Amino acid sequence: MSHLDIASMEGRQVWDSRGRPTIEVEIRLSNGAVGRAIAPAGASTGAGEALDLRDGGAAFGGYGVSEAMAGLRNEIIPVLIGLPADQQELVDGTLEALDGTPQLSRLGGNALIATSLAIAHAAAAGRDEPLWSYFAMGDAPLIPVPEIQIFGGGAHAAGAMDLQDFMVVPFGASSFREALEWVAEIYLAAGDLVARRGASVGVADEGGYWPVFDSNEQALDALLTSIEKAGFDPETQVGMSIDVAANQFFRDGSYILKAEGRALSTEEWYDQVAGWVRSYPIAMIEDPFTEDDHTSHQKFTVEFKDRTQIVGDDLLVTNRVNVETAIADGSCTALLCKPNQAGTLTRTKNAFDAAKAAGLGTIVSARSGESEDTTIAHLSVGWASGQFKVGSFTRSERMAKWNEMLRIEESLGARAKYAGGSVLGRN
Ligand code: 2PG
Ligand code: MG
């Protein structure tokens, strides 16, 4: 037995940021090193994602994980004991084969991703190496540009606004530390603005303000005003970013804008989004059309790729084959990379590498349901993703990741390189 072999392993039910059950996996290696990780969960999901195994029924709104926990105890743990933790592909391949379904629905993407991430934690600890460094495998680390939510809407705020995330991207900062300081000022300015208008309801799932505006445009205006009120230039310092999450409000062939009481055809919606990209300093836009609508995505990418980064989340679901299709048909310019959409770290890396190799942008991302787990901060630095999306600037499941990034940046000292505007084609 080598000193990095899995000696023991356990799963436990813990709770996520929405108060729903989730799974934590803890792994101990023969040399005593311990690794631990918690599965996150999405609310606005793409059809092709790895599927969480949930109990259904009345308890915990159907979100129980007792079946997934049973699979972990009875099937996953017995098979993994004795495997070498530093051979991630071998371990992940074993997990995928054991599950045997394309979307990992038998044992559950939640059980598998917690296991897969915990393996990496254990291997890094076993080698006495920081997690980001283990992920980097000798390549240069890169501190990413954060994408931080100011207003939350869509499925994360009971559909109060149609668009889901209204975010800022402080690409002009000189470090991650400075980037967060800028965003703190913008978040404050946005809070003042919403309070003065009497539009504040509270905060949405990811910690952004949950305002009630009469139109999406009012929210876009408020976002731009907040950047400017805080003293930043939206063209050269802090850009706007929108996650449309268009799947969520597309019904029977129309985009239904609830707040505005309008239903738009695909052509009308295209013109609406195109108009916004022309008239606001939008540095990034995610899932502007439904995940099936490659035609609109292609047309939009041709028209706007020099002006804004077009991000595929539900469009790509962190799946290598989808990334390859998007590269071939030119339907976006960046991958939103969410490990739990893929289900294992190896599948995540396959999608990530395909995107990187083709020159697509890469944004490592959290989910709307999160925990204190900070694995993705290390992934972003180690894989040199250059961009990092975690939600807003409140709530500790978000701040845990921003703060972890500060620690990583500090630990790198003079080696810390902030990705800056280059990831968005600006310098
Ligand atoms: C997204 C994420 C994060 P969810 O759509 O990008 O904002 O949301 O985790 O609900 O998919
Ligand atoms: Mg999204």
Tab-separated table of C-alpha atoms and ligand atoms in Angstrom:
chain	number	residue	atom	x	y	z
A	1	MET	CA	0.000	0.000	0.000
A	2	SER	CA	1.364	3.406	-0.947
A	3	HIS	CA	1.136	6.304	1.486
A	4	LEU	CA	-1.412	8.107	-0.738
A	5	ASP	CA	-3.876	5.211	-0.931
A	6	ILE	CA	-7.405	5.734	0.348
A	7	ALA	CA	-7.525	4.135	3.790
A	8	SER	CA	-10.981	5.179	4.932
A	9	MET	CA	-13.836	7.289	3.746
A	10	GLU	CA	-17.163	8.526	5.047
A	11	GLY	CA	-20.087	10.550	3.871
A	12	ARG	CA	-22.277	12.829	5.916
A	13	GLN	CA	-25.404	14.823	5.275
A	14	VAL	CA	-24.739	18.532	5.755
A	15	TRP	CA	-26.793	21.618	4.750
A	16	ASP	CA	-26.337	24.088	1.933
A	17	SER	CA	-26.906	27.844	1.706
A	18	ARG	CA	-30.595	27.362	0.845
A	19	GLY	CA	-31.103	25.162	3.910
A	20	ARG	CA	-31.316	22.022	1.801
A	21	PRO	CA	-29.516	18.760	2.530
A	22	THR	CA	-26.300	18.073	0.655
A	23	ILE	CA	-23.388	15.644	0.888
A	24	GLU	CA	-19.966	16.022	2.436
A	25	VAL	CA	-17.314	13.382	1.813
A	26	GLU	CA	-14.274	12.941	4.013
A	27	ILE	CA	-11.333	10.795	2.980
A	28	ARG	CA	-8.338	9.635	4.983
A	29	LEU	CA	-5.179	8.323	3.288
A	30	SER	CA	-2.742	5.724	4.577
A	31	ASN	CA	-0.325	8.466	5.591
A	32	GLY	CA	-3.025	10.101	7.719
A	33	ALA	CA	-3.779	13.026	5.376
A	34	VAL	CA	-7.435	14.067	5.265
A	35	GLY	CA	-9.474	15.646	2.448
A	36	ARG	CA	-13.034	16.873	2.583
A	37	ALA	CA	-15.487	18.435	0.114
A	38	ILE	CA	-19.173	19.371	-0.080
A	39	ALA	CA	-21.420	19.128	-3.171
A	40	PRO	CA	-23.058	22.393	-4.330
A	41	ALA	CA	-26.434	22.547	-6.137
A	42	GLY	CA	-27.896	24.616	-8.956
A	43	ALA	CA	-31.410	26.051	-9.334
A	44	SER	CA	-31.290	27.172	-12.963
A	45	THR	CA	-29.935	24.009	-14.495
A	46	GLY	CA	-29.152	22.912	-18.043
A	47	ALA	CA	-30.809	19.763	-19.382
A	48	GLY	CA	-27.550	17.853	-19.845
A	49	GLU	CA	-26.056	18.341	-16.380
A	50	ALA	CA	-25.019	15.507	-14.095
A	51	LEU	CA	-28.153	14.800	-12.051
A	52	ASP	CA	-28.282	15.007	-8.296
A	53	LEU	CA	-29.939	12.037	-6.613
A	54	ARG	CA	-32.737	13.396	-4.387
A	55	ASP	CA	-35.261	11.428	-2.368
A	56	GLY	CA	-38.401	13.272	-3.512
A	57	GLY	CA	-41.461	13.043	-1.275
A	58	ALA	CA	-42.494	15.536	1.382
A	59	ALA	CA	-39.451	15.705	3.644
A	60	PHE	CA	-37.120	18.667	3.033
A	61	GLY	CA	-39.160	19.678	-0.004
A	62	GLY	CA	-38.074	16.510	-1.782
A	63	TYR	CA	-34.400	17.484	-1.590
A	64	GLY	CA	-33.381	14.719	0.838
A	65	VAL	CA	-30.142	12.854	0.098
A	66	SER	CA	-30.635	9.608	2.018
A	67	GLU	CA	-30.643	7.500	-1.167
A	68	ALA	CA	-27.474	9.188	-2.367
A	69	MET	CA	-25.903	8.639	1.060
A	70	ALA	CA	-26.827	4.942	0.904
A	71	GLY	CA	-25.173	4.612	-2.512
A	72	LEU	CA	-22.089	6.289	-1.147
A	73	ARG	CA	-21.865	3.935	1.836
A	74	ASN	CA	-22.852	0.711	0.117
A	75	GLU	CA	-21.299	1.083	-3.324
A	76	ILE	CA	-18.839	3.958	-3.685
A	77	ILE	CA	-16.811	3.603	-0.497
A	78	PRO	CA	-16.155	-0.159	-0.772
A	79	VAL	CA	-14.865	0.260	-4.345
A	80	LEU	CA	-12.593	3.230	-3.646
A	81	ILE	CA	-10.797	1.952	-0.542
A	82	GLY	CA	-7.206	1.150	-1.496
A	83	LEU	CA	-7.124	3.245	-4.678
A	84	PRO	CA	-4.347	5.857	-5.020
A	85	ALA	CA	-5.773	9.329	-4.311
A	86	ASP	CA	-3.217	11.061	-6.521
A	87	GLN	CA	-4.550	9.258	-9.604
A	88	GLN	CA	-7.654	11.342	-10.103
A	89	GLU	CA	-8.471	9.951	-13.547
A	90	LEU	CA	-8.350	6.385	-12.298
A	91	VAL	CA	-10.573	7.200	-9.330
A	92	ASP	CA	-13.034	9.237	-11.401
A	93	GLY	CA	-13.133	6.570	-14.104
A	94	THR	CA	-13.974	4.020	-11.427
A	95	LEU	CA	-16.769	6.250	-10.113
A	96	GLU	CA	-18.228	6.845	-13.577
A	97	ALA	CA	-18.131	3.142	-14.465
A	98	LEU	CA	-19.713	2.209	-11.150
A	99	ASP	CA	-22.571	4.641	-11.788
A	100	GLY	CA	-22.982	3.461	-15.363
A	101	THR	CA	-25.368	6.206	-16.579
A	102	PRO	CA	-24.479	9.170	-18.828
A	103	GLN	CA	-25.728	11.805	-16.384
A	104	LEU	CA	-24.603	9.936	-13.262
A	105	SER	CA	-28.201	9.665	-12.123
A	106	ARG	CA	-27.924	6.223	-10.499
A	107	LEU	CA	-25.532	7.132	-7.687
A	108	GLY	CA	-26.074	10.875	-8.117
A	109	GLY	CA	-23.882	13.715	-9.335
A	110	ASN	CA	-24.024	15.091	-5.790
A	111	ALA	CA	-22.411	11.962	-4.288
A	112	LEU	CA	-19.883	11.718	-7.112
A	113	ILE	CA	-18.684	15.324	-7.166
A	114	ALA	CA	-18.256	15.478	-3.384
A	115	THR	CA	-16.205	12.272	-3.613
A	116	SER	CA	-14.154	13.417	-6.591
A	117	LEU	CA	-13.274	16.776	-5.016
A	118	ALA	CA	-12.501	15.194	-1.631
A	119	ILE	CA	-10.024	12.851	-3.378
A	120	ALA	CA	-8.112	15.865	-4.732
A	121	HIS	CA	-8.097	17.514	-1.310
A	122	ALA	CA	-6.729	14.339	0.264
A	123	ALA	CA	-4.045	13.895	-2.403
A	124	ALA	CA	-2.887	17.512	-2.029
A	125	ALA	CA	-2.829	17.194	1.757
A	126	GLY	CA	-1.026	13.859	1.449
A	127	ARG	CA	1.675	15.531	-0.616
A	128	ASP	CA	1.725	18.454	1.779
A	129	GLU	CA	0.972	20.778	-1.080
A	130	PRO	CA	-1.543	23.653	-1.333
A	131	LEU	CA	-4.601	22.534	-3.278
A	132	TRP	CA	-4.146	25.153	-6.029
A	133	SER	CA	-0.573	23.931	-6.534
A	134	TYR	CA	-1.724	20.311	-6.779
A	135	PHE	CA	-4.206	21.376	-9.473
A	136	ALA	CA	-1.522	23.432	-11.293
A	137	MET	CA	0.749	20.379	-11.721
A	138	GLY	CA	3.801	22.587	-12.170
A	139	ASP	CA	2.171	25.176	-14.466
A	140	ALA	CA	2.086	28.847	-13.504
A	141	PRO	CA	-0.850	29.834	-11.289
A	142	LEU	CA	-3.073	32.771	-12.252
A	143	ILE	CA	-5.258	34.909	-9.981
A	144	PRO	CA	-8.630	35.290	-11.736
A	145	VAL	CA	-10.810	38.319	-12.395
A	146	PRO	CA	-13.951	37.925	-10.262
A	147	GLU	CA	-17.460	38.283	-11.645
A	148	ILE	CA	-19.594	39.499	-8.732
A	149	GLN	CA	-23.367	39.757	-8.519
A	150	ILE	CA	-24.979	43.039	-7.470
A	151	PHE	CA	-28.656	42.280	-8.221
A	152	GLY	CA	-30.202	38.812	-8.288
A	153	GLY	CA	-33.282	37.835	-10.281
A	154	GLY	CA	-34.671	34.901	-12.220
A	155	ALA	CA	-34.921	31.533	-10.509
A	156	HIS	CA	-32.902	32.907	-7.573
A	157	ALA	CA	-35.462	35.587	-6.679
A	158	ALA	CA	-38.841	34.037	-7.481
A	159	GLY	CA	-38.711	35.567	-10.961
A	160	ALA	CA	-38.738	39.169	-9.630
A	161	MET	CA	-36.663	40.127	-12.675
A	162	ASP	CA	-36.392	38.023	-15.812
A	163	LEU	CA	-32.617	38.257	-16.162
A	164	GLN	CA	-30.904	36.212	-13.447
A	165	ASP	CA	-27.572	37.815	-12.521
A	166	PHE	CA	-26.607	41.472	-12.790
A	167	MET	CA	-22.871	41.429	-12.119
A	168	VAL	CA	-19.725	43.547	-12.252
A	169	VAL	CA	-16.289	42.555	-13.560
A	170	PRO	CA	-13.418	44.605	-12.085
A	171	PHE	CA	-10.949	43.706	-14.828
A	172	GLY	CA	-9.042	47.013	-14.505
A	173	ALA	CA	-7.881	46.388	-10.924
A	174	SER	CA	-4.251	45.541	-10.331
A	175	SER	CA	-4.865	42.664	-7.895
A	176	PHE	CA	-7.666	40.511	-6.513
A	177	ARG	CA	-7.436	42.455	-3.255
A	178	GLU	CA	-8.055	45.713	-5.078
A	179	ALA	CA	-10.799	44.142	-7.214
A	180	LEU	CA	-12.769	43.230	-4.065
A	181	GLU	CA	-12.276	46.714	-2.607
A	182	TRP	CA	-13.770	48.205	-5.768
A	183	VAL	CA	-16.726	45.830	-5.694
A	184	ALA	CA	-17.377	46.577	-2.003
A	185	GLU	CA	-17.860	50.248	-2.962
A	186	ILE	CA	-20.145	49.341	-5.864
A	187	TYR	CA	-22.238	47.026	-3.677
A	188	LEU	CA	-22.655	49.871	-1.164
A	189	ALA	CA	-23.609	52.329	-3.898
A	190	ALA	CA	-26.157	49.860	-5.292
A	191	GLY	CA	-27.654	49.358	-1.821
A	192	ASP	CA	-28.112	53.115	-1.396
A	193	LEU	CA	-29.715	53.400	-4.796
A	194	VAL	CA	-32.180	50.575	-4.223
A	195	ALA	CA	-33.072	51.844	-0.736
A	196	ARG	CA	-33.676	55.401	-1.966
A	197	ARG	CA	-36.076	54.093	-4.609
A	198	GLY	CA	-37.889	51.982	-2.049
A	199	ALA	CA	-37.313	49.000	-4.336
A	200	SER	CA	-35.537	46.689	-1.914
A	201	VAL	CA	-37.073	43.353	-1.002
A	202	GLY	CA	-34.034	41.659	0.527
A	203	VAL	CA	-31.256	39.569	-0.921
A	204	ALA	CA	-31.566	36.815	-3.524
A	205	ASP	CA	-30.107	33.292	-3.346
A	206	GLU	CA	-26.553	34.380	-4.089
A	207	GLY	CA	-26.547	37.453	-1.838
A	208	GLY	CA	-27.221	40.161	-4.433
A	209	TYR	CA	-29.950	42.715	-3.748
A	210	TRP	CA	-33.393	41.481	-4.681
A	211	PRO	CA	-34.998	44.665	-5.948
A	212	VAL	CA	-38.360	45.166	-7.563
A	213	PHE	CA	-37.895	47.107	-10.766
A	214	ASP	CA	-40.515	47.653	-13.464
A	215	SER	CA	-38.246	46.414	-16.238
A	216	ASN	CA	-34.948	44.647	-16.874
A	217	GLU	CA	-33.692	47.899	-18.315
A	218	GLN	CA	-34.205	49.693	-15.010
A	219	ALA	CA	-31.978	47.090	-13.392
A	220	LEU	CA	-29.334	47.537	-16.101
A	221	ASP	CA	-29.474	51.310	-15.545
A	222	ALA	CA	-29.171	50.840	-11.784
A	223	LEU	CA	-26.153	48.583	-12.242
A	224	LEU	CA	-24.411	51.099	-14.472
A	225	THR	CA	-25.245	53.973	-12.111
A	226	SER	CA	-23.836	51.999	-9.159
A	227	ILE	CA	-20.517	51.461	-10.968
A	228	GLU	CA	-20.296	55.147	-11.832
A	229	LYS	CA	-21.491	56.416	-8.423
A	230	ALA	CA	-18.730	54.372	-6.814
A	231	GLY	CA	-16.280	56.268	-9.031
A	232	PHE	CA	-15.333	53.658	-11.638
A	233	ASP	CA	-15.167	53.820	-15.427
A	234	PRO	CA	-17.300	51.019	-16.932
A	235	GLU	CA	-15.214	50.901	-20.106
A	236	THR	CA	-11.747	50.626	-18.600
A	237	GLN	CA	-12.137	49.535	-14.973
A	238	VAL	CA	-15.332	47.691	-14.056
A	239	GLY	CA	-17.564	46.246	-16.780
A	240	MET	CA	-21.142	45.022	-16.523
A	241	SER	CA	-21.963	41.317	-16.858
A	242	ILE	CA	-25.357	39.670	-17.285
A	243	ASP	CA	-26.393	36.056	-16.846
A	244	VAL	CA	-29.618	35.981	-18.825
A	245	ALA	CA	-30.282	32.299	-17.970
A	246	ALA	CA	-32.751	32.397	-20.862
A	247	ASN	CA	-34.002	28.807	-20.380
A	248	GLN	CA	-35.825	30.000	-17.304
A	249	PHE	CA	-38.324	32.308	-18.998
A	250	PHE	CA	-38.793	30.643	-22.372
A	251	ARG	CA	-42.247	29.027	-22.685
A	252	ASP	CA	-43.956	27.615	-25.786
A	253	GLY	CA	-41.773	29.455	-28.261
A	254	SER	CA	-41.720	32.853	-26.519
A	255	TYR	CA	-39.519	34.688	-24.070
A	256	ILE	CA	-41.954	35.786	-21.349
A	257	LEU	CA	-40.895	38.996	-19.615
A	258	LYS	CA	-42.897	38.855	-16.408
A	259	ALA	CA	-42.077	42.251	-14.910
A	260	GLU	CA	-42.839	43.986	-18.193
A	261	GLY	CA	-45.843	41.839	-19.089
A	262	ARG	CA	-44.528	41.092	-22.590
A	263	ALA	CA	-43.973	37.911	-24.621
A	264	LEU	CA	-41.280	38.156	-27.303
A	265	SER	CA	-40.595	35.924	-30.284
A	266	THR	CA	-37.026	34.666	-30.706
A	267	GLU	CA	-36.347	37.414	-33.282
A	268	GLU	CA	-37.766	40.127	-31.018
A	269	TRP	CA	-35.767	38.799	-28.073
A	270	TYR	CA	-32.602	38.737	-30.183
A	271	ASP	CA	-33.104	42.412	-31.046
A	272	GLN	CA	-33.772	43.242	-27.390
A	273	VAL	CA	-30.541	41.598	-26.181
A	274	ALA	CA	-28.542	42.997	-29.093
A	275	GLY	CA	-29.843	46.470	-28.212
A	276	TRP	CA	-28.639	46.087	-24.616
A	277	VAL	CA	-25.181	44.943	-25.698
A	278	ARG	CA	-24.932	47.934	-28.038
A	279	SER	CA	-26.054	50.501	-25.501
A	280	TYR	CA	-24.525	49.315	-22.198
A	281	PRO	CA	-20.867	48.561	-21.375
A	282	ILE	CA	-21.573	44.825	-21.078
A	283	ALA	CA	-18.254	42.998	-20.866
A	284	MET	CA	-19.805	39.525	-20.531
A	285	ILE	CA	-23.188	37.968	-21.305
A	286	GLU	CA	-24.189	34.406	-20.364
A	287	ASP	CA	-26.853	32.136	-21.879
A	288	PRO	CA	-28.593	34.917	-23.864
A	289	PHE	CA	-30.853	32.339	-25.602
A	290	THR	CA	-32.243	28.929	-24.664
A	291	GLU	CA	-29.722	26.097	-24.652
A	292	ASP	CA	-31.303	24.516	-27.772
A	293	ASP	CA	-31.144	27.659	-29.880
A	294	HIS	CA	-27.729	27.296	-31.520
A	295	THR	CA	-28.819	29.481	-34.450
A	296	SER	CA	-29.359	32.595	-32.320
A	297	HIS	CA	-26.202	31.897	-30.323
A	298	GLN	CA	-24.174	31.589	-33.535
A	299	LYS	CA	-25.592	34.750	-35.073
A	300	PHE	CA	-25.089	36.659	-31.828
A	301	THR	CA	-21.495	35.428	-31.468
A	302	VAL	CA	-20.605	36.517	-34.999
A	303	GLU	CA	-22.150	39.923	-34.381
A	304	PHE	CA	-20.841	40.669	-30.893
A	305	LYS	CA	-17.757	38.584	-30.136
A	306	ASP	CA	-15.447	41.571	-30.479
A	307	ARG	CA	-17.551	43.617	-28.112
A	308	THR	CA	-18.449	41.211	-25.320
A	309	GLN	CA	-17.590	37.744	-24.020
A	310	ILE	CA	-20.417	35.281	-24.735
A	311	VAL	CA	-20.529	32.656	-22.000
A	312	GLY	CA	-22.078	29.200	-22.295
A	313	ASP	CA	-23.466	27.789	-19.048
A	314	ASP	CA	-26.699	25.857	-19.703
A	315	LEU	CA	-25.528	25.796	-23.321
A	316	LEU	CA	-22.415	23.749	-22.457
A	317	VAL	CA	-23.104	22.216	-19.004
A	318	THR	CA	-19.339	21.712	-18.552
A	319	ASN	CA	-19.443	18.850	-21.042
A	320	ARG	CA	-16.506	18.265	-23.411
A	321	VAL	CA	-18.688	17.174	-26.336
A	322	ASN	CA	-20.857	20.287	-26.021
A	323	VAL	CA	-17.738	22.448	-25.821
A	324	GLU	CA	-16.425	20.865	-29.012
A	325	THR	CA	-19.754	21.450	-30.756
A	326	ALA	CA	-19.769	25.092	-29.642
A	327	ILE	CA	-16.227	25.538	-30.923
A	328	ALA	CA	-17.169	24.015	-34.277
A	329	ASP	CA	-20.354	26.063	-34.709
A	330	GLY	CA	-19.107	29.249	-33.025
A	331	SER	CA	-22.007	29.562	-30.596
A	332	CYS	CA	-20.146	31.209	-27.688
A	333	THR	CA	-16.692	32.481	-26.721
A	334	ALA	CA	-16.339	31.200	-23.143
A	335	LEU	CA	-17.089	28.183	-20.957
A	336	LEU	CA	-18.718	28.545	-17.556
A	337	CYS	CA	-17.011	25.705	-15.736
A	338	LYS	CA	-19.008	24.127	-12.898
A	339	PRO	CA	-17.599	20.874	-11.509
A	340	ASN	CA	-20.964	19.549	-10.359
A	341	GLN	CA	-22.437	19.946	-13.846
A	342	ALA	CA	-19.785	17.505	-15.045
A	343	GLY	CA	-20.038	15.245	-12.002
A	344	THR	CA	-16.343	14.430	-11.610
A	345	LEU	CA	-13.178	16.471	-11.608
A	346	THR	CA	-11.835	14.568	-14.615
A	347	ARG	CA	-14.910	15.316	-16.713
A	348	THR	CA	-14.661	18.951	-15.612
A	349	LYS	CA	-11.016	19.072	-16.693
A	350	ASN	CA	-11.823	17.507	-20.062
A	351	ALA	CA	-14.352	20.254	-20.816
A	352	PHE	CA	-12.003	22.905	-19.456
A	353	ASP	CA	-9.013	21.733	-21.505
A	354	ALA	CA	-11.056	21.571	-24.708
A	355	ALA	CA	-12.203	25.178	-24.153
A	356	LYS	CA	-8.703	26.423	-23.292
A	357	ALA	CA	-7.123	24.686	-26.288
A	358	ALA	CA	-9.574	26.400	-28.639
A	359	GLY	CA	-8.961	29.832	-27.112
A	360	LEU	CA	-12.320	30.074	-25.367
A	361	GLY	CA	-12.504	32.020	-22.115
A	362	THR	CA	-12.828	29.899	-18.976
A	363	ILE	CA	-14.782	30.949	-15.891
A	364	VAL	CA	-14.702	28.608	-12.908
A	365	SER	CA	-18.087	28.996	-11.222
A	366	ALA	CA	-19.992	28.266	-8.030
A	367	ARG	CA	-23.674	27.274	-7.948
A	368	SER	CA	-26.609	29.125	-6.438
A	369	GLY	CA	-26.710	26.508	-3.661
A	370	GLU	CA	-23.326	26.562	-1.950
A	371	SER	CA	-21.470	25.960	1.314
A	372	GLU	CA	-18.247	26.881	3.068
A	373	ASP	CA	-16.363	24.648	0.601
A	374	THR	CA	-13.662	26.653	-1.228
A	375	THR	CA	-12.336	24.046	-3.671
A	376	ILE	CA	-13.271	26.132	-6.731
A	377	ALA	CA	-10.993	29.018	-5.664
A	378	HIS	CA	-8.052	26.605	-5.850
A	379	LEU	CA	-9.268	25.150	-9.144
A	380	SER	CA	-9.475	28.593	-10.702
A	381	VAL	CA	-5.913	29.502	-9.671
A	382	GLY	CA	-4.356	26.103	-10.379
A	383	TRP	CA	-5.945	25.673	-13.784
A	384	ALA	CA	-5.275	29.341	-14.589
A	385	SER	CA	-8.911	29.875	-15.625
A	386	GLY	CA	-8.439	33.652	-15.506
A	387	GLN	CA	-12.071	34.238	-14.436
A	388	PHE	CA	-14.098	33.280	-11.362
A	389	LYS	CA	-17.843	33.560	-10.643
A	390	VAL	CA	-19.165	33.011	-7.134
A	391	GLY	CA	-22.315	35.109	-6.650
A	392	SER	CA	-22.537	38.291	-4.659
A	393	PHE	CA	-20.583	40.164	-2.026
A	394	THR	CA	-22.542	39.065	1.052
A	395	ARG	CA	-23.359	35.707	2.677
A	396	SER	CA	-20.527	33.598	3.957
A	397	GLU	CA	-20.835	30.774	1.424
A	398	ARG	CA	-19.801	33.432	-1.141
A	399	MET	CA	-17.347	35.370	1.026
A	400	ALA	CA	-15.573	32.105	1.961
A	401	LYS	CA	-14.468	31.786	-1.677
A	402	TRP	CA	-13.515	35.450	-2.155
A	403	ASN	CA	-11.580	35.363	1.112
A	404	GLU	CA	-9.840	32.104	0.185
A	405	MET	CA	-8.699	33.772	-3.032
A	406	LEU	CA	-7.226	36.628	-0.976
A	407	ARG	CA	-5.271	34.074	1.053
A	408	ILE	CA	-3.992	32.345	-2.082
A	409	GLU	CA	-2.997	35.671	-3.633
A	410	GLU	CA	-1.153	36.661	-0.465
A	411	SER	CA	0.605	33.301	-0.224
A	412	LEU	CA	1.896	33.685	-3.793
A	413	GLY	CA	3.585	36.991	-2.954
A	414	ALA	CA	5.501	38.325	-5.951
A	415	ARG	CA	4.375	35.302	-8.013
A	416	ALA	CA	0.730	36.422	-7.812
A	417	LYS	CA	-0.359	37.551	-11.271
A	418	TYR	CA	-3.858	39.056	-11.618
A	419	ALA	CA	-5.390	38.047	-14.936
A	420	GLY	CA	-6.839	41.547	-15.543
A	421	GLY	CA	-8.370	42.820	-18.780
A	422	SER	CA	-6.468	40.404	-21.021
A	423	VAL	CA	-9.020	37.649	-20.354
A	424	LEU	CA	-11.652	39.898	-21.912
A	425	GLY	CA	-9.452	40.982	-24.784
A	426	ARG	CA	-8.707	44.346	-23.140
A	427	ASN	CA	-5.475	45.699	-21.816
B	1	2PG	C1	-25.716	30.172	-13.034
B	1	2PG	C2	-25.639	29.765	-11.592
B	1	2PG	C3	-24.904	30.771	-10.764
B	1	2PG	P1	-27.345	27.996	-10.737
B	1	2PG	O1	-26.763	30.071	-13.677
B	1	2PG	O2	-24.700	30.555	-13.603
B	1	2PG	O3	-25.449	32.063	-10.898
B	1	2PG	O4	-26.912	29.511	-11.048
B	1	2PG	O5	-26.326	27.442	-9.819
B	1	2PG	O6	-28.710	28.097	-10.127
B	1	2PG	O7	-27.335	27.292	-12.054
B	2	MG	MG	-25.752	30.698	-15.603
